[in-house]
Tab-separated table of C-alpha atoms in Angstrom:
chain	number	residue	atom	x	y	z
Y	1	MET	CA	84.035	-7.953	-59.175
Y	2	LYS	CA	81.270	-5.208	-59.796
Y	3	LEU	CA	79.003	-8.009	-60.856
Y	4	PHE	CA	79.524	-9.910	-57.681
Y	5	LEU	CA	78.784	-6.785	-55.479
Y	6	LYS	CA	75.566	-6.133	-57.614
Y	7	THR	CA	74.489	-9.767	-57.050
Y	8	ILE	CA	75.092	-9.462	-53.266
Y	9	LEU	CA	73.360	-6.075	-53.204
Y	10	ILE	CA	70.313	-7.369	-55.100
Y	11	PHE	CA	70.089	-10.387	-52.722
Y	12	ILE	CA	70.225	-8.357	-49.837
Y	13	LEU	CA	67.445	-6.129	-51.054
Y	14	LEU	CA	65.301	-9.123	-51.973
Y	15	ILE	CA	65.745	-10.303	-48.223
Y	16	LEU	CA	64.647	-6.778	-47.068
Y	17	SER	CA	61.768	-6.988	-49.118
Y	18	ILE	CA	60.448	-10.405	-48.247
Y	19	GLU	CA	60.883	-9.353	-44.541
Y	20	THR	CA	58.950	-6.159	-45.058
Y	21	SER	CA	56.262	-8.127	-46.920
Y	22	MET	CA	56.166	-10.447	-44.087
Y	23	ALA	CA	55.771	-7.813	-41.578
Y	24	LYS	CA	53.032	-5.965	-43.819
Y	25	LYS	CA	51.288	-9.245	-43.843
Y	26	ILE	CA	51.384	-9.914	-40.016
Y	27	SER	CA	50.425	-6.110	-39.351
Y	28	ALA	CA	47.226	-6.541	-41.788
Y	29	MET	CA	46.199	-9.705	-39.665
Y	30	PHE	CA	42.463	-9.085	-38.101
Y	31	GLU	CA	40.332	-12.388	-37.624
Y	32	ILE	CA	37.405	-13.802	-35.604
Y	33	THR	CA	37.434	-17.339	-34.023
Y	34	THR	CA	35.262	-19.445	-31.956
Y	35	SER	CA	36.163	-22.834	-30.262
Y	36	GLU	CA	33.414	-24.606	-31.960
Y	37	HIS	CA	30.699	-24.221	-34.492
Y	38	VAL	CA	27.926	-26.341	-32.942
Y	39	TYR	CA	26.221	-24.998	-29.508
Y	40	ALA	CA	23.451	-25.771	-27.256
Y	41	ILE	CA	21.095	-23.108	-26.633
Y	42	GLY	CA	21.753	-21.488	-23.384
Y	43	HIS	CA	25.400	-22.145	-23.310
Y	44	PRO	CA	27.645	-19.335	-23.913
Y	45	VAL	CA	29.637	-18.738	-27.195
Y	46	ASP	CA	33.063	-17.046	-26.692
Y	47	VAL	CA	33.817	-15.172	-29.517
Y	48	ILE	CA	37.599	-14.029	-30.059
Y	49	PHE	CA	38.408	-10.808	-32.072
Y	50	GLU	CA	42.040	-10.332	-32.748
Y	51	THR	CA	44.506	-8.004	-34.337
Y	52	ARG	CA	48.370	-7.884	-34.927
Y	53	ASN	CA	50.323	-4.652	-35.155
Y	54	HIS	CA	47.345	-2.616	-35.983
Y	55	ASN	CA	46.878	1.009	-34.638
Y	56	GLN	CA	42.922	0.992	-34.389
Y	57	SER	CA	41.732	-0.630	-31.009
Y	58	LEU	CA	39.241	-3.248	-31.067
Y	59	SER	CA	37.049	-1.230	-28.539
Y	60	SER	CA	36.246	0.802	-31.380
Y	61	LEU	CA	34.044	-2.174	-32.691
Y	62	ASN	CA	30.152	-1.685	-32.839
Y	63	LEU	CA	28.860	-5.015	-31.503
Y	64	ASP	CA	25.157	-3.840	-31.717
Y	65	VAL	CA	25.029	-5.647	-34.897
Y	66	LEU	CA	25.139	-9.041	-33.067
Y	67	GLU	CA	22.066	-8.174	-30.929
Y	68	LYS	CA	19.646	-9.512	-33.540
Y	69	ASP	CA	20.733	-13.195	-32.819
Y	70	PHE	CA	22.443	-12.979	-29.479
Y	71	ILE	CA	22.814	-11.377	-26.294
Y	72	VAL	CA	26.283	-9.544	-25.934
Y	73	HIS	CA	26.787	-10.624	-22.001
Y	74	ASP	CA	29.887	-9.005	-21.475
Y	75	PHE	CA	33.180	-8.664	-23.122
Y	76	ASN	CA	36.999	-7.493	-22.369
Y	77	VAL	CA	39.774	-6.143	-24.418
Y	78	ASP	CA	43.453	-7.390	-23.614
Y	79	LYS	CA	46.713	-5.886	-25.216
Y	80	PHE	CA	49.842	-7.577	-25.165
Y	81	GLU	CA	53.155	-8.141	-27.206
Y	82	ASP	CA	54.052	-11.421	-29.065
Y	83	PHE	CA	57.496	-12.403	-30.218
Y	84	VAL	CA	57.393	-13.625	-33.832
Y	85	ASP	CA	60.410	-14.389	-36.247
Y	86	GLY	CA	62.525	-12.517	-34.041
Y	87	LYS	CA	60.343	-9.606	-33.558
Y	88	PHE	CA	57.849	-8.151	-30.909
Y	89	ILE	CA	54.588	-7.167	-32.506
Y	90	ARG	CA	51.537	-5.617	-30.978
Y	91	VAL	CA	48.645	-8.132	-30.237
Y	92	GLU	CA	45.110	-7.089	-29.111
Y	93	ASN	CA	42.381	-9.413	-28.077
Y	94	LEU	CA	38.552	-8.721	-27.545
Y	95	VAL	CA	36.729	-11.682	-26.197
Y	96	ALA	CA	32.819	-11.385	-26.323
Y	97	ARG	CA	30.690	-13.599	-24.381
Y	98	LEU	CA	27.313	-14.309	-26.657
Y	99	TYR	CA	24.114	-15.967	-25.810
Y	100	PRO	CA	22.032	-17.427	-28.685
Y	101	LYS	CA	18.701	-15.834	-28.695
Y	102	ARG	CA	17.239	-18.814	-30.910
Y	103	THR	CA	18.149	-22.196	-32.312
Y	104	GLY	CA	18.847	-22.667	-35.973
Y	105	ASN	CA	21.794	-21.559	-38.064
Y	106	LEU	CA	22.984	-18.151	-36.805
Y	107	LYS	CA	25.834	-15.936	-38.450
Y	108	ILE	CA	28.501	-13.829	-36.640
Y	109	PRO	CA	28.717	-11.290	-39.428
Y	110	SER	CA	32.134	-9.862	-40.738
Y	111	PHE	CA	33.418	-6.883	-38.941
Y	112	LYS	CA	35.602	-4.170	-40.452
Y	113	LEU	CA	38.467	-2.363	-38.573
Y	114	GLY	CA	39.950	0.475	-40.690
Y	115	ARG	CA	41.165	-1.118	-43.885
Y	116	LEU	CA	41.016	-4.719	-42.434
Y	117	LYS	CA	38.030	-6.969	-42.529
Y	118	SER	CA	37.344	-10.138	-40.843
Y	119	LYS	CA	35.626	-13.284	-42.262
Y	120	ALA	CA	32.001	-14.203	-41.095
Y	121	ILE	CA	31.316	-17.242	-38.848
Y	122	PHE	CA	28.417	-19.446	-39.021
Y	123	LEU	CA	27.096	-21.340	-35.882
Y	124	ASN	CA	24.520	-23.974	-35.720
Y	125	ILE	CA	22.562	-23.560	-32.386
Y	126	ILE	CA	20.755	-26.751	-31.268
Y	127	ASN	CA	18.277	-27.602	-28.456
Y	128	ASP	CA	19.791	-28.234	-24.874
Y	129	PHE	CA	18.004	-31.576	-24.036
Y	130	ASN	CA	20.145	-31.705	-20.824
Y	131	SER	CA	18.767	-28.337	-19.789
Y	132	ALA	CA	17.539	-28.158	-16.059
Y	133	ILE	CA	14.738	-26.042	-17.032
Y	134	GLN	CA	11.926	-25.660	-19.300
Y	135	ILE	CA	10.446	-22.268	-20.395
Y	136	ARG	CA	6.772	-21.339	-21.348
Y	137	THR	CA	5.669	-18.161	-22.415
Y	138	THR	CA	2.072	-16.619	-21.717
Y	139	ASN	CA	-0.355	-17.257	-24.350
Y	140	VAL	CA	-1.909	-13.768	-25.280
Y	141	LYS	CA	-4.270	-12.777	-27.813
Y	142	LYS	CA	-3.086	-10.930	-30.731
Y	143	THR	CA	-4.812	-7.873	-31.070
Y	144	TYR	CA	-5.013	-4.909	-28.389
Y	145	TYR	CA	-5.726	-1.613	-28.431
Y	146	GLN	CA	-3.269	1.598	-27.812
Y	147	ARG	CA	-2.578	2.081	-24.290
Y	148	GLU	CA	-4.481	-1.045	-23.119
Y	149	PRO	CA	-2.663	-2.921	-20.527
Y	150	ILE	CA	-1.306	-6.161	-21.494
Y	151	ASN	CA	-0.578	-9.115	-18.838
Y	152	ILE	CA	2.391	-11.226	-19.800
Y	153	TYR	CA	4.452	-13.850	-17.976
Y	154	VAL	CA	7.205	-16.336	-18.322
Y	155	ASP	CA	7.215	-19.782	-16.465
Y	156	VAL	CA	10.301	-21.449	-15.619
Y	157	PHE	CA	9.764	-25.246	-14.873
Y	158	TYR	CA	12.503	-26.866	-12.874
Y	159	ARG	CA	13.230	-30.572	-13.970
Y	160	GLN	CA	14.408	-31.899	-10.898
Y	161	LYS	CA	15.416	-29.480	-8.061
Y	162	LYS	CA	14.995	-25.647	-8.038
Y	163	ILE	CA	18.144	-23.704	-8.841
Y	164	LEU	CA	18.904	-19.825	-8.781
Y	165	SER	CA	17.337	-17.942	-11.628
Y	166	SER	CA	16.778	-14.525	-12.579
Y	167	ILE	CA	15.703	-12.524	-15.887
Y	168	GLY	CA	16.769	-9.543	-17.531
Y	169	GLU	CA	15.122	-6.160	-18.074
Y	170	LEU	CA	12.089	-5.874	-20.563
Y	171	LYS	CA	12.927	-2.866	-22.591
Y	172	ASN	CA	10.921	-1.526	-25.685
Y	173	LYS	CA	10.688	2.241	-26.703
Y	174	ASP	CA	7.126	1.174	-28.188
Y	175	PHE	CA	5.845	-0.079	-24.692
Y	176	ILE	CA	5.427	1.224	-21.297
Y	177	THR	CA	6.827	-1.602	-19.429
Y	178	SER	CA	6.725	-2.388	-15.655
Y	179	GLU	CA	9.407	-4.278	-13.452
Y	180	SER	CA	8.924	-7.934	-13.511
Y	181	VAL	CA	7.143	-9.462	-10.486
Y	182	LYS	CA	8.452	-12.869	-9.458
Y	183	THR	CA	6.028	-15.468	-7.974
Y	184	GLU	CA	6.485	-19.292	-7.403
Y	185	TYR	CA	4.023	-22.254	-7.173
Y	186	THR	CA	4.308	-25.927	-7.805
Y	187	ILE	CA	2.621	-28.428	-10.293
Y	188	THR	CA	2.339	-32.138	-10.134
Y	189	ARG	CA	3.359	-34.074	-13.330
Y	190	ASN	CA	3.569	-37.760	-13.429
Y	191	GLY	CA	3.163	-37.860	-9.681
Y	192	ALA	CA	6.227	-35.739	-9.038
Y	193	SER	CA	5.717	-32.114	-7.645
Y	194	ILE	CA	7.565	-29.601	-9.994
Y	195	PRO	CA	8.497	-26.036	-8.717
Y	196	VAL	CA	7.614	-23.222	-10.886
Y	197	GLU	CA	8.860	-19.612	-10.979
Y	198	ARG	CA	6.927	-17.016	-12.818
Y	199	PHE	CA	8.020	-13.501	-14.058
Y	200	SER	CA	5.241	-11.247	-14.850
Y	201	TRP	CA	4.952	-7.698	-16.486
Y	202	ILE	CA	2.264	-5.151	-17.170
Y	203	ILE	CA	3.168	-3.632	-20.782
Y	204	THR	CA	1.452	-0.730	-22.291
Y	205	PRO	CA	1.559	-0.359	-26.001
Y	206	LEU	CA	2.069	3.097	-27.189
Y	207	VAL	CA	2.329	2.696	-31.029
Y	208	GLU	CA	-0.400	1.266	-33.437
Y	209	GLY	CA	0.597	-1.317	-35.927
Y	210	LYS	CA	2.284	-4.800	-35.903
Y	211	GLN	CA	4.716	-5.043	-33.027
Y	212	ILE	CA	7.228	-7.736	-32.079
Y	213	LEU	CA	8.277	-7.629	-28.245
Y	214	LYS	CA	11.339	-9.544	-27.449
Y	215	LEU	CA	11.571	-10.984	-23.930
Y	216	PRO	CA	14.388	-11.215	-21.835
Y	217	MET	CA	16.620	-14.023	-21.332
Y	218	ILE	CA	16.505	-16.243	-18.224
Y	219	LYS	CA	19.840	-16.547	-16.386
Y	220	THR	CA	20.345	-19.884	-14.318
Y	221	GLY	CA	23.005	-20.519	-11.807
Y	222	GLY	CA	26.315	-20.885	-13.321
Y	223	ARG	CA	26.958	-19.897	-17.341
Y	224	ARG	CA	23.509	-20.691	-18.688
Y	225	MET	CA	21.178	-18.108	-20.359
Y	226	TYR	CA	18.075	-19.013	-22.177
Y	227	PRO	CA	15.919	-17.107	-24.360
Y	228	SER	CA	12.293	-16.667	-23.323
Y	229	GLY	CA	10.714	-15.933	-26.634
Y	230	ASN	CA	9.145	-13.000	-28.603
Y	231	LEU	CA	5.397	-11.804	-28.638
Y	232	LYS	CA	3.720	-10.795	-31.976
Y	233	LEU	CA	1.055	-8.174	-31.496
Y	234	ASN	CA	-1.275	-6.340	-33.621
Y	235	ILE	CA	-1.919	-2.842	-31.924
Y	236	LEU	CA	-5.115	-0.926	-33.049
Y	237	PRO	CA	-5.284	2.712	-32.862
Y	238	LEU	CA	-7.932	4.369	-30.464
Y	239	PRO	CA	-10.593	6.746	-31.913
Y	240	SER	CA	-9.057	10.372	-32.029
Y	241	THR	CA	-12.406	11.441	-30.167
Y	242	LEU	CA	-11.238	9.763	-27.048
Y	243	PRO	CA	-9.239	11.784	-24.509
Y	244	ASN	CA	-5.636	10.783	-24.723
Y	245	PHE	CA	-5.063	10.435	-21.192
Y	246	VAL	CA	-8.075	7.970	-19.922
Y	247	PRO	CA	-6.974	4.567	-19.105
Y	248	VAL	CA	-7.830	1.601	-21.477
Y	249	SER	CA	-9.331	-0.666	-18.745
Y	250	ALA	CA	-12.005	-0.864	-15.895
Y	251	GLN	CA	-11.184	0.842	-12.888
Y	252	LEU	CA	-12.571	-0.163	-9.501
Y	253	ILE	CA	-12.785	2.018	-6.504
Y	254	SER	CA	-12.948	0.285	-3.153
Y	255	ASN	CA	-12.294	1.083	0.559
Y	256	ASN	CA	-13.855	4.460	0.081
Y	257	GLN	CA	-14.019	5.818	3.813
Y	258	ILE	CA	-13.347	8.548	6.408
Y	259	THR	CA	-10.854	7.753	9.108
Y	260	ASN	CA	-12.983	8.976	11.905
Y	261	GLU	CA	-16.642	8.544	12.713
Y	262	LYS	CA	-17.281	11.770	14.648
Y	263	LEU	CA	-15.959	14.977	13.108
Y	264	TRP	CA	-15.231	18.250	14.589
Y	265	ILE	CA	-15.008	21.635	12.793
Y	266	ASN	CA	-11.483	23.031	12.349
Y	267	LYS	CA	-9.699	19.708	12.647
Y	268	VAL	CA	-7.934	17.649	9.873
Y	269	TYR	CA	-9.409	14.379	8.911
Y	270	PHE	CA	-8.405	11.954	6.215
Y	271	TRP	CA	-10.502	10.552	3.281
Y	272	THR	CA	-8.997	7.401	1.921
Y	273	PHE	CA	-9.732	5.083	-1.204
Y	274	THR	CA	-7.860	2.663	-3.520
Y	275	ILE	CA	-7.998	2.487	-7.266
Y	276	ILE	CA	-7.323	-0.830	-8.868
Y	277	GLY	CA	-6.827	-1.188	-12.529
Y	278	ASN	CA	-4.331	-0.742	-15.155
Y	279	GLY	CA	-3.200	2.292	-17.136
Y	280	LEU	CA	-3.669	4.902	-14.374
Y	281	ASN	CA	-0.726	6.644	-12.908
Y	282	GLU	CA	-0.644	9.335	-10.045
Y	283	ASN	CA	-0.206	12.362	-12.458
Y	284	ILE	CA	-3.309	11.534	-14.281
Y	285	LEU	CA	-5.234	10.794	-11.071
Y	286	GLU	CA	-4.283	14.275	-9.546
Y	287	LYS	CA	-5.373	15.947	-12.573
Y	288	LEU	CA	-8.762	14.136	-12.312
Y	289	LEU	CA	-9.226	14.870	-8.696
Y	290	SER	CA	-8.089	18.594	-8.697
Y	291	LYS	CA	-11.052	19.397	-10.925
Y	292	GLN	CA	-13.502	17.242	-8.687
Y	293	LEU	CA	-12.337	18.366	-5.238
Y	294	LYS	CA	-12.716	22.204	-4.704
Y	295	THR	CA	-12.178	24.102	-1.517
Y	296	ASN	CA	-14.934	26.277	-0.526
Y	297	PHE	CA	-15.923	28.187	2.482
Y	298	ASN	CA	-17.322	24.991	4.180
Y	299	ILE	CA	-14.589	22.661	3.661
Y	300	ARG	CA	-10.865	22.936	2.554
Y	301	TYR	CA	-8.869	20.091	0.760
Y	302	PHE	CA	-5.275	19.627	1.397
Y	303	PRO	CA	-2.573	18.167	-0.743
Y	304	ARG	CA	-3.132	14.531	-1.542
Y	305	THR	CA	-0.629	11.622	-1.248
Y	306	TYR	CA	-0.692	8.552	-3.330
Y	307	LYS	CA	1.022	5.090	-2.986
Y	308	LYS	CA	1.139	2.862	-6.227
Y	309	GLU	CA	2.111	-0.777	-6.121
Y	310	ARG	CA	1.337	-4.172	-7.902
Y	311	THR	CA	-1.294	-6.360	-6.654
Y	312	ALA	CA	-0.374	-9.538	-4.977
Y	313	ASP	CA	-0.850	-11.708	-8.232
Y	314	GLY	CA	1.007	-8.968	-10.377
Y	315	THR	CA	-1.927	-8.370	-12.816
Y	316	GLN	CA	-3.038	-5.129	-11.830
Y	317	TYR	CA	-1.879	-1.932	-10.048
Y	318	LYS	CA	-3.515	-0.427	-7.208
Y	319	ILE	CA	-3.114	3.383	-6.140
Y	320	ASP	CA	-4.042	3.959	-2.359
Y	321	VAL	CA	-5.028	7.617	-2.076
Y	322	LYS	CA	-5.158	9.810	0.854
Y	323	ILE	CA	-6.932	13.097	0.926
Y	324	PRO	CA	-6.817	15.309	3.898
Y	325	PHE	CA	-9.668	17.754	4.669
Y	326	LYS	CA	-11.081	20.277	7.210
Y	327	LEU	CA	-14.783	21.282	7.876
Y	328	TYR	CA	-15.370	24.749	8.951
Y	329	LYS	CA	-19.572	24.552	9.593
Y	330	THR	CA	-21.361	22.499	11.867
Y	331	GLU	CA	-23.790	20.996	9.188
Y	332	ARG	CA	-24.409	18.092	6.974
Y	333	TYR	CA	-21.968	17.603	4.355
Y	334	GLN	CA	-21.963	15.473	1.016
Y	335	LEU	CA	-18.432	14.468	-0.109
Y	336	PRO	CA	-18.070	14.762	-3.877
Y	337	VAL	CA	-18.586	11.415	-5.885
Y	338	ILE	CA	-15.173	10.619	-7.358
Y	339	ASP	CA	-15.379	9.973	-11.083
Y	340	ILE	CA	-12.967	7.860	-12.685
Y	341	PRO	CA	-13.166	7.582	-16.874
Y	342	TYR	CA	-11.885	4.894	-18.636
Y	343	ILE	CA	-12.299	3.217	-22.062
Y	344	ASP	CA	-14.236	-0.156	-22.414
Y	345	ILE	CA	-11.965	-2.590	-24.497
Y	346	VAL	CA	-15.210	-4.362	-25.657
Y	347	THR	CA	-17.222	-1.774	-26.861
Y	348	GLY	CA	-14.283	1.001	-27.416
Y	349	LEU	CA	-16.598	3.500	-25.485
Y	350	LEU	CA	-15.930	5.942	-22.726
Y	351	GLU	CA	-17.277	4.693	-19.485
Y	352	HIS	CA	-17.168	5.809	-15.687
Y	353	THR	CA	-16.531	4.261	-12.355
Y	354	TYR	CA	-18.146	6.147	-9.511
Y	355	SER	CA	-17.377	6.236	-5.813
Y	356	ARG	CA	-20.069	5.688	-3.347
Y	357	LYS	CA	-21.661	8.620	-1.615
Y	358	ILE	CA	-20.292	9.733	1.927
Y	359	SER	CA	-22.245	11.950	4.084
Y	360	LEU	CA	-20.690	13.893	7.119
Y	361	ASN	CA	-22.039	15.416	10.193
Y	362	ALA	CA	-19.548	17.823	11.600
Y	363	THR	CA	-20.141	19.538	15.078
Y	364	SER	CA	-18.087	22.053	17.517
Y	365	HIS	CA	-16.878	21.517	20.717
Y	366	LEU	CA	-19.070	24.405	21.949
Y	367	ILE	CA	-22.300	22.805	20.797
Y	368	GLU	CA	-21.353	19.315	22.021
Y	369	ASN	CA	-20.548	20.903	25.627
Y	370	SER	CA	-23.895	22.764	25.575
Y	371	LYS	CA	-25.503	19.397	24.954
Y	372	LEU	CA	-23.749	17.707	27.817
Y	373	ILE	CA	-24.679	20.594	30.242
Y	374	PHE	CA	-28.211	20.698	29.061
Y	375	SER	CA	-28.515	17.099	29.530
Y	376	LEU	CA	-27.185	17.114	33.204
Y	377	ILE	CA	-29.509	19.958	34.217
Y	378	LEU	CA	-32.395	17.912	32.658
Y	379	LEU	CA	-31.350	14.791	34.768
Y	380	LEU	CA	-30.871	17.064	37.726
Y	381	LEU	CA	-34.397	18.369	37.353
Y	382	ILE	CA	-35.916	14.742	36.774
Y	383	PHE	CA	-34.304	13.435	40.051
Y	384	ILE	CA	-34.023	16.426	42.254
Y	385	GLN	CA	-37.694	15.900	43.655
Y	386	PRO	CA	-37.283	12.254	44.503
Y	387	LEU	CA	-33.778	12.653	45.768
Y	388	SER	CA	-35.038	15.442	48.055
Y	389	LYS	CA	-37.691	13.288	49.584
Y	390	ILE	CA	-35.061	10.407	50.075
Y	391	ILE	CA	-32.782	12.705	51.833
Y	392	LYS	CA	-35.474	14.303	53.949
Y	393	PHE	CA	-37.084	10.914	54.827
Y	394	THR	CA	-33.486	9.585	55.946
Y	395	TYR	CA	-32.895	12.798	58.102
Y	396	ILE	CA	-36.170	12.388	59.881
Y	397	LYS	CA	-35.458	9.012	60.371
Y	398	TYR	CA	-32.254	9.881	61.880
Y	399	ARG	CA	-33.657	12.462	64.270
Y	400	TYR	CA	-36.495	9.964	65.397
Y	401	ARG	CA	-33.683	7.254	66.430
Y	402	LYS	CA	-31.708	10.341	68.377
Y	403	CYS	CA	-35.100	11.386	70.150
Y	404	TYR	CA	-35.843	7.712	71.070
Y	405	ALA	CA	-32.501	7.319	72.890
Y	406	ALA	CA	-32.787	10.931	74.498
Y	407	ILE	CA	-36.243	10.281	75.880
Y	408	SER	CA	-34.995	6.936	77.464
Y	409	GLN	CA	-32.441	8.850	79.670
Y	410	THR	CA	-34.648	11.616	81.168
Y	411	THR	CA	-38.388	12.308	82.710
Y	412	ASN	CA	-37.977	16.003	82.822
Y	413	PRO	CA	-40.969	17.679	81.021
Y	414	ASN	CA	-39.236	20.542	79.555
Y	415	LYS	CA	-36.187	18.256	77.990
Y	416	ILE	CA	-38.990	15.900	76.702
Y	417	LYS	CA	-40.458	18.790	75.120
Y	418	ASP	CA	-37.255	19.847	73.554
Y	419	ILE	CA	-36.777	16.152	72.334
Y	420	LEU	CA	-40.046	16.071	70.913
Y	421	PHE	CA	-39.615	19.382	69.309
Y	422	GLN	CA	-36.621	17.759	67.302
Y	423	LEU	CA	-38.947	15.167	65.570
Y	424	THR	CA	-40.274	17.699	63.040
Y	425	PRO	CA	-38.180	18.900	59.918
Y	426	ARG	CA	-38.877	22.528	60.792
Y	427	PHE	CA	-36.392	22.472	63.472
Y	428	ASN	CA	-36.219	25.659	65.734
Y	429	ASN	CA	-39.648	26.646	64.318
Y	430	GLN	CA	-41.487	27.833	67.355
Y	431	SER	CA	-44.954	27.023	65.607
Y	432	ILE	CA	-44.216	23.498	66.314
Y	433	MET	CA	-44.913	23.895	69.844
Y	434	THR	CA	-48.642	24.404	69.365
Y	435	LEU	CA	-50.831	21.457	68.555
Y	436	ALA	CA	-51.730	23.108	64.944
Y	437	GLY	CA	-48.027	22.894	64.162
Y	438	TRP	CA	-47.958	18.990	65.246
Y	439	GLU	CA	-51.157	18.437	63.262
Y	440	ASP	CA	-49.674	20.350	60.269
Y	441	LEU	CA	-46.584	17.873	60.486
Y	442	ALA	CA	-48.807	14.852	60.948
Y	443	ALA	CA	-50.879	15.815	57.719
Y	444	THR	CA	-47.970	15.433	55.609
Y	445	GLN	CA	-47.145	11.921	56.667
Y	446	ASN	CA	-48.448	8.460	55.595
Y	447	SER	CA	-51.645	7.168	57.590
Y	448	ASN	CA	-49.775	5.108	60.299
Y	449	GLN	CA	-47.242	8.030	60.829
Y	450	GLN	CA	-50.015	10.414	60.885
Y	451	VAL	CA	-51.643	8.674	63.703
Y	452	THR	CA	-48.302	8.413	65.768
Y	453	LEU	CA	-47.747	11.996	65.226
Y	454	ASN	CA	-51.293	12.892	66.449
Y	455	LYS	CA	-50.574	10.993	69.576
Y	456	ILE	CA	-47.282	12.727	70.187
Y	457	SER	CA	-48.947	16.117	69.477
Y	458	LYS	CA	-51.482	15.425	72.152
Y	459	LEU	CA	-49.042	14.447	74.632
Y	460	LEU	CA	-46.871	17.592	73.858
Y	461	ASN	CA	-50.093	19.740	74.092
Y	462	SER	CA	-50.905	18.210	77.460
Y	463	SER	CA	-47.206	19.359	78.481
Y	464	ILE	CA	-47.679	22.743	77.376
Y	465	TYR	CA	-50.832	23.415	79.460
Y	466	GLY	CA	-49.178	22.140	82.629
Y	467	LYS	CA	-49.481	18.402	82.656
Y	468	GLN	CA	-46.280	16.456	83.933
Y	469	TYR	CA	-45.245	13.512	82.307
Y	470	SER	CA	-45.505	10.079	84.179
Y	471	GLU	CA	-43.374	7.274	83.654
Y	472	ASN	CA	-46.337	5.776	81.584
Y	473	ASP	CA	-46.157	8.766	79.442
Y	474	ILE	CA	-42.596	8.320	78.732
Y	475	VAL	CA	-43.118	4.927	77.781
Y	476	VAL	CA	-45.862	5.575	75.604
Y	477	LEU	CA	-43.747	8.373	73.906
Y	478	LYS	CA	-40.939	5.796	73.472
Y	479	ASN	CA	-43.152	3.284	71.882
Y	480	LEU	CA	-44.578	6.009	69.609
Y	481	ILE	CA	-41.409	7.063	68.442
Y	482	LYS	CA	-39.936	3.683	68.185
Y	483	SER	CA	-43.103	2.837	65.673
Y	484	LEU	CA	-41.522	5.955	63.558
Y	485	ILE	CA	-37.899	4.747	63.179
């Protein structure tokens, strides 16, 4: 009986030992799987990391080791319980979507999670012969200087029709990289028009030596993502004697002008110009201009503004500069010549780009108004004598016509004398009543008027000495006056 009980006890312990061993085996499970082992470039590779009954979460895994051969596009972690052999066990899945960076044999390395370690997975990445796009990377030279701007681009050719595409961000700690600029054009191949999209950057190497620049992936509509390649560059150091802030490429100064043609003192105007080139930024430009533009008693410069953007073709930068200034004296000014130093990449020497000379003439409102008043006075002096003659002539003609009408209406000698008296410009001057007065008036007229006025003066003189006017005299007077009108 005791032997039987011992046998049953040993059997129960054996079963418990087996179950415990099975539980431990389940809890120790950590594996990585993929649905296939052969993928076409551009297609996603979904990798599943799975643990069972493990306390450490898969979110603690460092997936950076995959970035050598893959783009880790996204991943998500899912936790749930599974019923196995009559028991609930904890299950955790991490699904990572990877995109291969190149063709060939690629390896997903083994991962360690606590005491557990997964097996490595080997994949064969082949060309995608059914791809809707073809990618071509810029053919750049291999050697550049530090801080020498480099234009790079990636062209995407569409085999049939254009589809939606985008490109990732270009990042590298050893380069200054611009944002990508996207342009479009078409080419003709075998009689067919093929749309092309170009993504371009301006990069500036900071570190000397051999560098490998990994270009970002091209993403097309749907789930495709294609590598655009790598650039191998040899970066040469600059001579230590050259300034460390000077751009390593030629600079061009254009549109150098003043916003107004006529300048007044004590008024703000704007000096504008554009610098086209690479390697120059607003901070460096501000340092250069602050040394070259100095405020003094004659001119004052105010804070400058800058606007930097890529040129239309995306190969260069342009900086629009706007400099407010004010003039204080009425004199001729010579604005400073802007000097932009740069390093010639051919000779390796320090060169300079200069702006054209700009001369200014400043004036004041007081001087300008004085000039205007002087001009008006001069014009008045020039025209006052002819104008006075015209006015005097017009006035005399008017009185001749008035006298002619008045004499036609009377035969009274005294009234006729009064009417004739009005013929002279010296109206109400008693000396006109003498013959000498009329002769003096006649002497100022032209030859024809002089004869006529002499005749009138004789008739007037006769009347003064008592002669009465006859009808014939009145007719003669009317005709004489009429000849003056």
